[in-house]
Short mmCIF file of C-alpha atoms in Angstrom, two decimals:
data_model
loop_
_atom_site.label_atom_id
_atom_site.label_comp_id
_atom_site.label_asym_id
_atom_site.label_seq_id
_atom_site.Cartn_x
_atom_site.Cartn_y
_atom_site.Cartn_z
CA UNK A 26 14.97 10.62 5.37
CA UNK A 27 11.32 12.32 4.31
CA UNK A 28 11.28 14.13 0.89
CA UNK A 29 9.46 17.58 0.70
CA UNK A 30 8.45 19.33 -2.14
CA UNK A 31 8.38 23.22 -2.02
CA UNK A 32 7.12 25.26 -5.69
CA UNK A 33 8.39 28.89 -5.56
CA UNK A 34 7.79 31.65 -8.57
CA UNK A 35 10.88 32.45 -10.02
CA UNK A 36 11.40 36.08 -11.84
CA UNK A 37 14.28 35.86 -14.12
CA UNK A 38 15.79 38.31 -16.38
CA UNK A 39 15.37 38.88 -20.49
CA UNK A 40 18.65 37.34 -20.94
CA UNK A 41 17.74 34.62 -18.46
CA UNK A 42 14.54 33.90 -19.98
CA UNK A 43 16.65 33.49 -23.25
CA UNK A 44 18.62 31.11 -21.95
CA UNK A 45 15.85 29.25 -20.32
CA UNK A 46 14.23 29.07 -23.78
CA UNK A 47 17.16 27.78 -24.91
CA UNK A 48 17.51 25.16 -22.26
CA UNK A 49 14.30 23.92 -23.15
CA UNK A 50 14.49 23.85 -26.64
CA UNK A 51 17.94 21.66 -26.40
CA UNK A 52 16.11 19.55 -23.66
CA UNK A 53 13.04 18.78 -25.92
CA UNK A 54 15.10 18.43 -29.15
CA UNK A 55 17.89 15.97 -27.08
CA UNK A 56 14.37 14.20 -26.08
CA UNK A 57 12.93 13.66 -29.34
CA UNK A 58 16.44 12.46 -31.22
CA UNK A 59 16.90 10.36 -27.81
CA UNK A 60 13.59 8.57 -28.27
CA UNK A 61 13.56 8.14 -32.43
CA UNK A 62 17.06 6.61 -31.87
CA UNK A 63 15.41 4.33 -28.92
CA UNK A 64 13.15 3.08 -31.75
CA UNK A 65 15.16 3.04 -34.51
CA UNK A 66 17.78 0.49 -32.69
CA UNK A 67 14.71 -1.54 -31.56
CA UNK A 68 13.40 -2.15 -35.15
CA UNK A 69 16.88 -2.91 -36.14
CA UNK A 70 18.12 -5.42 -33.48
CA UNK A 71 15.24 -6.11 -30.82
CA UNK A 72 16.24 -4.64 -27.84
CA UNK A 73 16.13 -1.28 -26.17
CA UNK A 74 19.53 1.84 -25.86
CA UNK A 75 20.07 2.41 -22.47
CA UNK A 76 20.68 5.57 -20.51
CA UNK A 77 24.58 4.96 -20.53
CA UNK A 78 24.94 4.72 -24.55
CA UNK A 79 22.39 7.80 -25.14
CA UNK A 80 24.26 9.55 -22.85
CA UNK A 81 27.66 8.92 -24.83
CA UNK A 82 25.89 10.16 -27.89
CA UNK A 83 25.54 13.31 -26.55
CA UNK A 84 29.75 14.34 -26.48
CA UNK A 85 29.72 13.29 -30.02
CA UNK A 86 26.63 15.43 -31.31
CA UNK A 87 28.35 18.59 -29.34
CA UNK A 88 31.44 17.93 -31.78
CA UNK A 89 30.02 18.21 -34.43
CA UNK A 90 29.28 21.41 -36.73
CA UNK A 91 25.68 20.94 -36.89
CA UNK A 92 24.66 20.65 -33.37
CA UNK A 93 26.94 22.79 -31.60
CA UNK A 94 24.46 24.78 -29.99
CA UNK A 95 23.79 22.09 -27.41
CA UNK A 96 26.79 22.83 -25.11
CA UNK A 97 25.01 25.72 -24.61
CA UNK A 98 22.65 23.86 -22.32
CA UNK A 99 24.12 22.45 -18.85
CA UNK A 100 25.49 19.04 -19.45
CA UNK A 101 23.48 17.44 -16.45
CA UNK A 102 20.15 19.11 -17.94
CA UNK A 103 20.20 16.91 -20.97
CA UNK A 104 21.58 13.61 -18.63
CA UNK A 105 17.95 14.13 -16.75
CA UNK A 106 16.23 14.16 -19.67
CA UNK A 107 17.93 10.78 -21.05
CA UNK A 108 16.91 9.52 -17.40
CA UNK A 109 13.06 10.35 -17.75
CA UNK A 110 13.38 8.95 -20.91
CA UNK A 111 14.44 5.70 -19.95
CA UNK A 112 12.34 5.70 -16.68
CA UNK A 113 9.09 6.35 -19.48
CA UNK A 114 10.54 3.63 -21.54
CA UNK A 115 10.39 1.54 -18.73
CA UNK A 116 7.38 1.75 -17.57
CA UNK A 117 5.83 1.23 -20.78
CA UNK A 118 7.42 -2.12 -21.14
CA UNK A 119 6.02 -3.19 -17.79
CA UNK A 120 3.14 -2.03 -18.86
CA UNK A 121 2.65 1.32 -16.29
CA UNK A 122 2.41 3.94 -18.66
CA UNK A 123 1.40 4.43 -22.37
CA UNK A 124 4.45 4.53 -24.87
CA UNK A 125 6.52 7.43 -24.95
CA UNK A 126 5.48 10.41 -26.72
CA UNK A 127 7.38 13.33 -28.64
CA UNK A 128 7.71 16.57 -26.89
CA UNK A 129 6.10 20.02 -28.26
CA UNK A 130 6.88 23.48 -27.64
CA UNK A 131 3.44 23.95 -27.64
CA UNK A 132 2.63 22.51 -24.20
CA UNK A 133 4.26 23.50 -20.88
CA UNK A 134 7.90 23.43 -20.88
CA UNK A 135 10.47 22.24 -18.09
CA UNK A 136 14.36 21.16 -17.55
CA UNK A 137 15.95 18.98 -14.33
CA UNK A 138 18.54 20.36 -12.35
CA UNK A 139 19.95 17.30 -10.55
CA UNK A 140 22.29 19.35 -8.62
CA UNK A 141 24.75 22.21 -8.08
CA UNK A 142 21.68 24.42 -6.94
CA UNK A 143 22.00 26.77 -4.43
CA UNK A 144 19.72 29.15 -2.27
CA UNK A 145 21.38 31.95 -1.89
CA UNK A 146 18.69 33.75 0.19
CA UNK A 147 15.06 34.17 0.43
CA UNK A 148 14.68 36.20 -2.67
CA UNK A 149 17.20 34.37 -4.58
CA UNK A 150 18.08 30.88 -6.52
CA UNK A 151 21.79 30.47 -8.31
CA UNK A 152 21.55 27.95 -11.06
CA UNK A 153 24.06 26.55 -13.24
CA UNK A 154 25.00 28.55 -15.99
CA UNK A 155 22.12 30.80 -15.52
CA UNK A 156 23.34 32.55 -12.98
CA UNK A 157 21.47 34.00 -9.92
CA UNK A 158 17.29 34.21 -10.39
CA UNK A 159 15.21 36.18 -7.84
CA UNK A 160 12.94 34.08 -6.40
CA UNK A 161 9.97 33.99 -3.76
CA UNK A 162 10.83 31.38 -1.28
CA UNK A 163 7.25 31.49 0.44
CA UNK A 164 9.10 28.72 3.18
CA UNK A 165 11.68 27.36 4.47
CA UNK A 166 13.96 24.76 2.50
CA UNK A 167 16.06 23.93 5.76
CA UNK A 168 17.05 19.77 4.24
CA UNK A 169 19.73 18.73 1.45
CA UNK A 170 18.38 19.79 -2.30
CA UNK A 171 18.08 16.39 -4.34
CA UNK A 172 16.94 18.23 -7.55
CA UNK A 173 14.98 21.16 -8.91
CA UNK A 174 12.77 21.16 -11.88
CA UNK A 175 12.28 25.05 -13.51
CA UNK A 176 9.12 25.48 -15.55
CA UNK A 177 7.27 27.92 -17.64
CA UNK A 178 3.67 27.60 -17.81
CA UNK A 179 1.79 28.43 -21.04
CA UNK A 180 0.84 31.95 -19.40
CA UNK A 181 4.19 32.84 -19.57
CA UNK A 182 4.90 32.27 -15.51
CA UNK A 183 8.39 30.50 -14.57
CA UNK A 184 8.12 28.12 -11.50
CA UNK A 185 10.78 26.10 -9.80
CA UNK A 186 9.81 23.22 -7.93
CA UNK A 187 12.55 22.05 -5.21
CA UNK A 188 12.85 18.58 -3.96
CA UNK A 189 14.69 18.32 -0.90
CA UNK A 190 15.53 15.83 2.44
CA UNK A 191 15.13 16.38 6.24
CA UNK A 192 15.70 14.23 9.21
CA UNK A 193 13.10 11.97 10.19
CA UNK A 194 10.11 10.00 8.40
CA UNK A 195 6.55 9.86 8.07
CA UNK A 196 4.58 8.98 11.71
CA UNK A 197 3.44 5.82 12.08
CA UNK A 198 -0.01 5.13 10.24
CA UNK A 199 -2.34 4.83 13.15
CA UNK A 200 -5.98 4.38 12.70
CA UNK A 201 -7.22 4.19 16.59
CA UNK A 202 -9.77 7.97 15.56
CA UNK A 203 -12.28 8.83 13.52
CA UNK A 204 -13.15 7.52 10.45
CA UNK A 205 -15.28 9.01 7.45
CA UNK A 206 -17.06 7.96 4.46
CA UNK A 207 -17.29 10.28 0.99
CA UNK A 208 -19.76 9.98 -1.57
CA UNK A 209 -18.26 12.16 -4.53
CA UNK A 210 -20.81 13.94 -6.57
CA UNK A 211 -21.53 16.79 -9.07
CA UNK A 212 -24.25 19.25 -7.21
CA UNK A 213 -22.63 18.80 -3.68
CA UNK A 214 -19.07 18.12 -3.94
CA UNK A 215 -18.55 15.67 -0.96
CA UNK A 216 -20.98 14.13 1.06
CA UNK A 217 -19.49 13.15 4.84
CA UNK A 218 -20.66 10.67 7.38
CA UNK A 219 -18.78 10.25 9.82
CA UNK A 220 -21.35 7.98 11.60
CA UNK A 221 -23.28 10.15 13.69
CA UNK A 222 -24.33 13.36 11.12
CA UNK A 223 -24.25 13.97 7.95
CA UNK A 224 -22.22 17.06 5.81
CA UNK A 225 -22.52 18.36 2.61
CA UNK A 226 -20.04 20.64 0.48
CA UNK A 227 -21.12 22.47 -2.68
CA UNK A 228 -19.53 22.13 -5.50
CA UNK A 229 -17.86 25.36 -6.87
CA UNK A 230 -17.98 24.48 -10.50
CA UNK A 231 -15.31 26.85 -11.32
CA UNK A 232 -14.95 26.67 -14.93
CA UNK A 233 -18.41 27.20 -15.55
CA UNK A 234 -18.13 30.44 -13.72
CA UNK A 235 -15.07 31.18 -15.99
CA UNK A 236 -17.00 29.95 -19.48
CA UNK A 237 -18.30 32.80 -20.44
CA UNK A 238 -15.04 34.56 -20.37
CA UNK A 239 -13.06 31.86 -21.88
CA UNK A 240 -15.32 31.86 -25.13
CA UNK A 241 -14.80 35.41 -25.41
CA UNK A 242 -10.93 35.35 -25.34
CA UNK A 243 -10.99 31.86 -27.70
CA UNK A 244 -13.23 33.49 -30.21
CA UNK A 245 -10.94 36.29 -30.11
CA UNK A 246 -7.73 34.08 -30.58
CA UNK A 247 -9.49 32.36 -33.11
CA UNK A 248 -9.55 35.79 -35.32
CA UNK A 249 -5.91 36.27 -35.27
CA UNK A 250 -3.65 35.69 -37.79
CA UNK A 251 -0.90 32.72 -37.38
CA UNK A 252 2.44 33.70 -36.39
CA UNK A 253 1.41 37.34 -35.91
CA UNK A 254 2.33 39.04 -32.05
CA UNK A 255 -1.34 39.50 -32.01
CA UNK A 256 -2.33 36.17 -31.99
CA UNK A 257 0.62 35.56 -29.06
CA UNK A 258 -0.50 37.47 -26.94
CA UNK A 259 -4.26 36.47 -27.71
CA UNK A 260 -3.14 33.12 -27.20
CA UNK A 261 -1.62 34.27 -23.38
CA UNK A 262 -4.75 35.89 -22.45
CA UNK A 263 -6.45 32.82 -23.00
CA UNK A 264 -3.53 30.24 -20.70
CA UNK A 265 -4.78 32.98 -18.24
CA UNK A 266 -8.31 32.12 -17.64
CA UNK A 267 -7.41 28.16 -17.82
CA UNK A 268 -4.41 29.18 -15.07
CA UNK A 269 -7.16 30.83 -12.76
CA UNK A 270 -9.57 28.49 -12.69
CA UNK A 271 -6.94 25.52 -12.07
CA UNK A 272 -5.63 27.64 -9.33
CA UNK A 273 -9.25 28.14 -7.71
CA UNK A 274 -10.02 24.76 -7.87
CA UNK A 275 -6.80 23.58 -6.50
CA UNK A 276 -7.32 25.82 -3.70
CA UNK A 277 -10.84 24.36 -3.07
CA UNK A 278 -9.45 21.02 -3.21
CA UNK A 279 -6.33 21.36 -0.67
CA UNK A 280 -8.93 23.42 1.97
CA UNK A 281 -11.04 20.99 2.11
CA UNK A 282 -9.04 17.91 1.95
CA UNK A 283 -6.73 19.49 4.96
CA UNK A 284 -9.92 19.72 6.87
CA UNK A 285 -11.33 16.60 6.36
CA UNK A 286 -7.90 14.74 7.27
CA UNK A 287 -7.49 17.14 9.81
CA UNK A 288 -10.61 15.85 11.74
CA UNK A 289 -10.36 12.35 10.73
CA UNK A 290 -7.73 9.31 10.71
CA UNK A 291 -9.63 7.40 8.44
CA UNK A 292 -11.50 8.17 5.16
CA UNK A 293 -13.41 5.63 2.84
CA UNK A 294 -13.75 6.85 -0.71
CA UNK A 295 -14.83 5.07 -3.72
CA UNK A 296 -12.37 4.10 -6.46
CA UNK A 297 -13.96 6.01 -9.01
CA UNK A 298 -13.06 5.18 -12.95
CA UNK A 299 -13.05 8.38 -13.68
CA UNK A 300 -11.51 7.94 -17.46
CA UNK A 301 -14.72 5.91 -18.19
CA UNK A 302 -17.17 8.09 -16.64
CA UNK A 303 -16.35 11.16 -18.78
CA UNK A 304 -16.89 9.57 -22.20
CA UNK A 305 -20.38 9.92 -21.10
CA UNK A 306 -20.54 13.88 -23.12
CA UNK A 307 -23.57 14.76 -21.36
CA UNK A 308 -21.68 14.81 -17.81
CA UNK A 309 -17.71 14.96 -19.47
CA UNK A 310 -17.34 18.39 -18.34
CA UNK A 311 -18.92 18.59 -14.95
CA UNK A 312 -16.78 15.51 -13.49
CA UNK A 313 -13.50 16.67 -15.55
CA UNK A 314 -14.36 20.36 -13.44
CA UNK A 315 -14.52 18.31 -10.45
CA UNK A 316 -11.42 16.94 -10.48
CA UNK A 317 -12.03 13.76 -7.83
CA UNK A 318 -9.23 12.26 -8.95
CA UNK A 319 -7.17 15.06 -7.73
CA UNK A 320 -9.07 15.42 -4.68
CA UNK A 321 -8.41 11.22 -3.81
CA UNK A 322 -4.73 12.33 -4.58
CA UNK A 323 -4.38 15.28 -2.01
CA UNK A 324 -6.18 12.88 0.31
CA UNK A 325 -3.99 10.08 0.32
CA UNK A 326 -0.28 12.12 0.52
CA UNK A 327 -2.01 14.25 3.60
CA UNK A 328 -3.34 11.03 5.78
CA UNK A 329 -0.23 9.59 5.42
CA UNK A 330 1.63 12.49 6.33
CA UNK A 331 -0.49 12.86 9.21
CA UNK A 332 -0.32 8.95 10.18
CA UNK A 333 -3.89 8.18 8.71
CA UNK A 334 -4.91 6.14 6.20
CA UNK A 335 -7.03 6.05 2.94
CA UNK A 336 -9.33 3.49 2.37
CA UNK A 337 -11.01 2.95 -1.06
CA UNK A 338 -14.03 0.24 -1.51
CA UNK A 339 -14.67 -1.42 -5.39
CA UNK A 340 -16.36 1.01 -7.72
CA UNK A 341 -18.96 -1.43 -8.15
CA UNK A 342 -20.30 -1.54 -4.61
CA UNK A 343 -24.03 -0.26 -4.32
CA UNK A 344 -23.73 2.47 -2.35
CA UNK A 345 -27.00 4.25 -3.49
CA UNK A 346 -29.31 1.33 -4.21
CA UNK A 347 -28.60 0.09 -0.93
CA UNK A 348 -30.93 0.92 2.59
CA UNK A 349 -28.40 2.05 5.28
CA UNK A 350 -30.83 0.85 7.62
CA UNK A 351 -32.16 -2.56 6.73
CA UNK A 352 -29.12 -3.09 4.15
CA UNK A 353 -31.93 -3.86 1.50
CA UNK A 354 -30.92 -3.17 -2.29
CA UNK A 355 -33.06 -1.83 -5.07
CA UNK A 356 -32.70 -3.09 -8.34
CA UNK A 357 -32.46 0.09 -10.14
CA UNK A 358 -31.73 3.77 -9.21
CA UNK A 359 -31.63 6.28 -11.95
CA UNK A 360 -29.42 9.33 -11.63
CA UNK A 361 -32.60 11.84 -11.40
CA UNK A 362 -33.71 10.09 -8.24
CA UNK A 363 -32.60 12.16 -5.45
CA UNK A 364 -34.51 10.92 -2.92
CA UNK A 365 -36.55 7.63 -1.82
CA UNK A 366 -37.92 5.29 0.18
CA UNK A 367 -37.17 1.71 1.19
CA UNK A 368 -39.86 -0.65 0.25
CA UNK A 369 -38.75 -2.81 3.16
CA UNK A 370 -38.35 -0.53 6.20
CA UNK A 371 -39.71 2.50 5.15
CA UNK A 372 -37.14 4.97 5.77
CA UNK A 373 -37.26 7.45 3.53
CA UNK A 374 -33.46 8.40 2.46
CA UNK A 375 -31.04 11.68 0.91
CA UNK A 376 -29.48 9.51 -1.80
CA UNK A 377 -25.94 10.77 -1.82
CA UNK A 378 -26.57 11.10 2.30
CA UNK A 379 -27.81 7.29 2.58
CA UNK A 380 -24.28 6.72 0.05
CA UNK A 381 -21.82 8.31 1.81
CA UNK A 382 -23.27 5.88 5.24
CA UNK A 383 -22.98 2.84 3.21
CA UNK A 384 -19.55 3.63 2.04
CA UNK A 385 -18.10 3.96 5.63
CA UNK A 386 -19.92 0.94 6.76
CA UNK A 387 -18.28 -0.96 3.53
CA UNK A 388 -15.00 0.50 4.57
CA UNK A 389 -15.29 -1.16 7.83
CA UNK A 390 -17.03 -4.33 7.12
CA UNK A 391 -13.69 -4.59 4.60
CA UNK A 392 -11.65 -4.20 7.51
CA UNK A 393 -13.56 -7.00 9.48
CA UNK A 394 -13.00 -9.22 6.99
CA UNK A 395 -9.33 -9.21 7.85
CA UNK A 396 -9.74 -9.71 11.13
CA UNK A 397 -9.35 -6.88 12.49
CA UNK A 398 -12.18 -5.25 14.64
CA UNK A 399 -13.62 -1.94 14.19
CA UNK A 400 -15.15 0.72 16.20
CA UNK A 401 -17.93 3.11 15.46
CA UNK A 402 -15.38 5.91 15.45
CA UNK A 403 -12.81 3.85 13.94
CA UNK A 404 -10.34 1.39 14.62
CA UNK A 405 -7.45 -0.39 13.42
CA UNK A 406 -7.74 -0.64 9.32
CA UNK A 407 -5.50 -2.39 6.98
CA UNK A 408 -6.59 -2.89 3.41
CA UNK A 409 -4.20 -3.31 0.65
CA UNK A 410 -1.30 -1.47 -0.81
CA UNK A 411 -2.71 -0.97 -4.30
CA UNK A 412 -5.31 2.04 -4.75
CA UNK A 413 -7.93 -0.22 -6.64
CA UNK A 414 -9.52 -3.22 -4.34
CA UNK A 415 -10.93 -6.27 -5.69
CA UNK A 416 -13.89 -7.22 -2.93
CA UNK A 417 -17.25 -7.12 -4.40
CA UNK A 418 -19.63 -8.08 -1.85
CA UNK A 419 -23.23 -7.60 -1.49
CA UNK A 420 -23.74 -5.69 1.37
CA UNK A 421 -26.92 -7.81 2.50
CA UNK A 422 -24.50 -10.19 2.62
CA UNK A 423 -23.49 -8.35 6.35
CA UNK A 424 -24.94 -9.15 9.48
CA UNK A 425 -26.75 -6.77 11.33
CA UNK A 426 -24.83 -7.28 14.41
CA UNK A 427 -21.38 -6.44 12.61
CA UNK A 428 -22.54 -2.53 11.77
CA UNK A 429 -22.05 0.27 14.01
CA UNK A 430 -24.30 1.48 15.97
CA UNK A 431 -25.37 5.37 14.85
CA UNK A 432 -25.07 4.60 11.30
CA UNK A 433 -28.87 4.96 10.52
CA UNK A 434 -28.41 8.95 9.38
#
């Protein structure tokens, strides 16, 4: 069975948006007693509460005077949010995930609807206990529903994102086409080789384009009073801006990752640490505007839809101090160096044009290692499971005879 994920807009009612503020309010209250009771029965006695004994907490809290108002939320609501609970629990102790934190009201808010969701038609969604929601199905839901998650975003929006199963799986990863390199950057977005030309996209740079109007609206949040219906809907106008620029630059980042896997099987990035790269304040906003990570991410779930695959070399390779022609390396290459010349050969090289050539060729010569032969436009490729790799050759380490041919840009 393959898994789909569909997010529709959802347009409830006053007294349905009451009730969905109600829902999450008991969901993020059942989360935060859930997880203080976690740690208070770890201090006590060394080990953990499982999902089974929170979950038989929750009939006795309803009982009792105080915290009635929590059979006003659907039963299964608060059994999902014991289950992400102990899922976040669990991947802190194997070490996946930082440890647990409490939920706010401050940040987006959501619920789980495991099941008993229906679609009633294109326009509508019939929850439990809420009742029927209109709804803009934008396409077709035509597998089993597994669950549904209903959010509201800090502008105010409600969204309900479906996961549901159809027949049939993912095709099988092939890697017999073309394959690309990417040098990520900040002035052009993406650099592509694809071993006979070069391509460069710009880099929108959204938020900057959006600054000017986000200090405006903070400043004027920042003169309202606390509490007041002023500073409320201040505080909305504000969610707004940050909502359109996140929905720009996702837009960006789907086009162009559709067409790159659309006319590729393969594509070699680099396994950026992103988290380190933006303590650097000087550059913290331009790469956090950039979003790579979230551009790797759209890769990777689109090749393997499509049968491809994603290849990503060490962050430590040499991409840019390295000749694509002669493989010889520099010793040092400064950021403001755009452009330079090989003391050994001569050619005079783009620097994010001669990185993005190097980066294929890596991708490949990574394949050759396993022994498994490579093409100039591409080949069979099988690198590890795990999205970090561990190689960190030199590449004048590589014969010239094992490069393909073309690759001199």
């Amino acid at each position: 069975m393959l898994r789909k994920v569909v997010k529709v807009r959802l347009y409830p009612t006053n007294e349905q948006c009451k009730h969905l503020a109600q829902s999450f309010g008991c969901a993020r209250w059942w989360s935060n007693y859930a997880l203080n009771k976690s740690i208070e029965v770890y201090q006590e006695t060394g080990k953990g509460v499982g999902q089974s004994a929170l979950n038989a907490l929750l009939p006795k809290l309803k009982k009792q005077e105080e915290y009635k108002w929590l059979s006003d939320c659907y039963s299964q609501v608060l059994q999902a949010t014991t289950l992400k609970l102990t899922t976040a629990y669990k991947n802190f102790f194997e070490k996946k995930a930082r440890f647990p934190k409490s939920k706010s009201k401050r940040h987006k808010q959501s619920v789980h609807y495991p099941q008993n969701v229906e679609i009633i038609s294109n326009t509508e969604l019939k929850f439990p206990k809420l009742g029927v929601v209109k709804a803009k199905l934008h396409r077709p839901i035509d597998g089993n529903i597994k669950t549904v998650m209903v959010s509201q975003d800090p502008s105010g929006k409600y969204f309900a994102a479906i996961l549901f199963e159809v027949e049939g799986e993912n095709p099988e990863i092939s890697t017999s086409g073309k394959i690309s390199g990417i040098d990520l950057g900040l002035k052009h977005f993406a650099i592509v080789s694809d071993g006979a030309k070069v391509s460069k996209f710009e880099n929108p740079k959204y938020f900057v384009k959006h600054q000017c109007n986000l200090k405006r609206k903070q400043q004027s949040l920042s003169r309202k009073k606390d509490g007041s219906n002023s500073r409320k809907k201040a505080k909305k106008l504000v969610a707004n801006v940050h909502e359109r620029v996140a929905n720009c630059r996702q837009d960006f980042l789907h086009k162009l990752s559709a067409k790159l896997v659309n006319e590729n099987q393969v594509v070699v990035v680099e396994s950026l640490h992103v988290k380190g790269m933006v303590r650097n304040h000087c550059l913290a906003k331009a790469i956090s505007d950039a979003s790579w990570g979230m551009f790797v991410n759209f890769l990777s779930y689109k090749l393997e839809r499509n049968g491809g695959k994603l290849v990503e070399i060490d962050r430590w390779f040499p991409s840019s101090k390295t000749c694509s022609v002669c493989l010889h390396q520099v010793s040092e290459m400064p950021l403001d160096v755009r452009e330079w010349t090989c003391s050994h050969c001569g050619t005079h090289h783009d620097r994010d044009g001669n990185a993005a050539i190097n980066i294929r060729n890596e991708g490949i010569r990574m394949v050759k290692t396993d022994g498994t032969a490579v093409s100039a436009v591409g080949g069979k490729v099988s690198p590890k499971v795990e999205r970090k790799s561990n190689l960190r050759y030199s590449p004048t380490k590589i014969e010239a005879h094992d490069l393909p041919k073309g690759n001199a840009g």
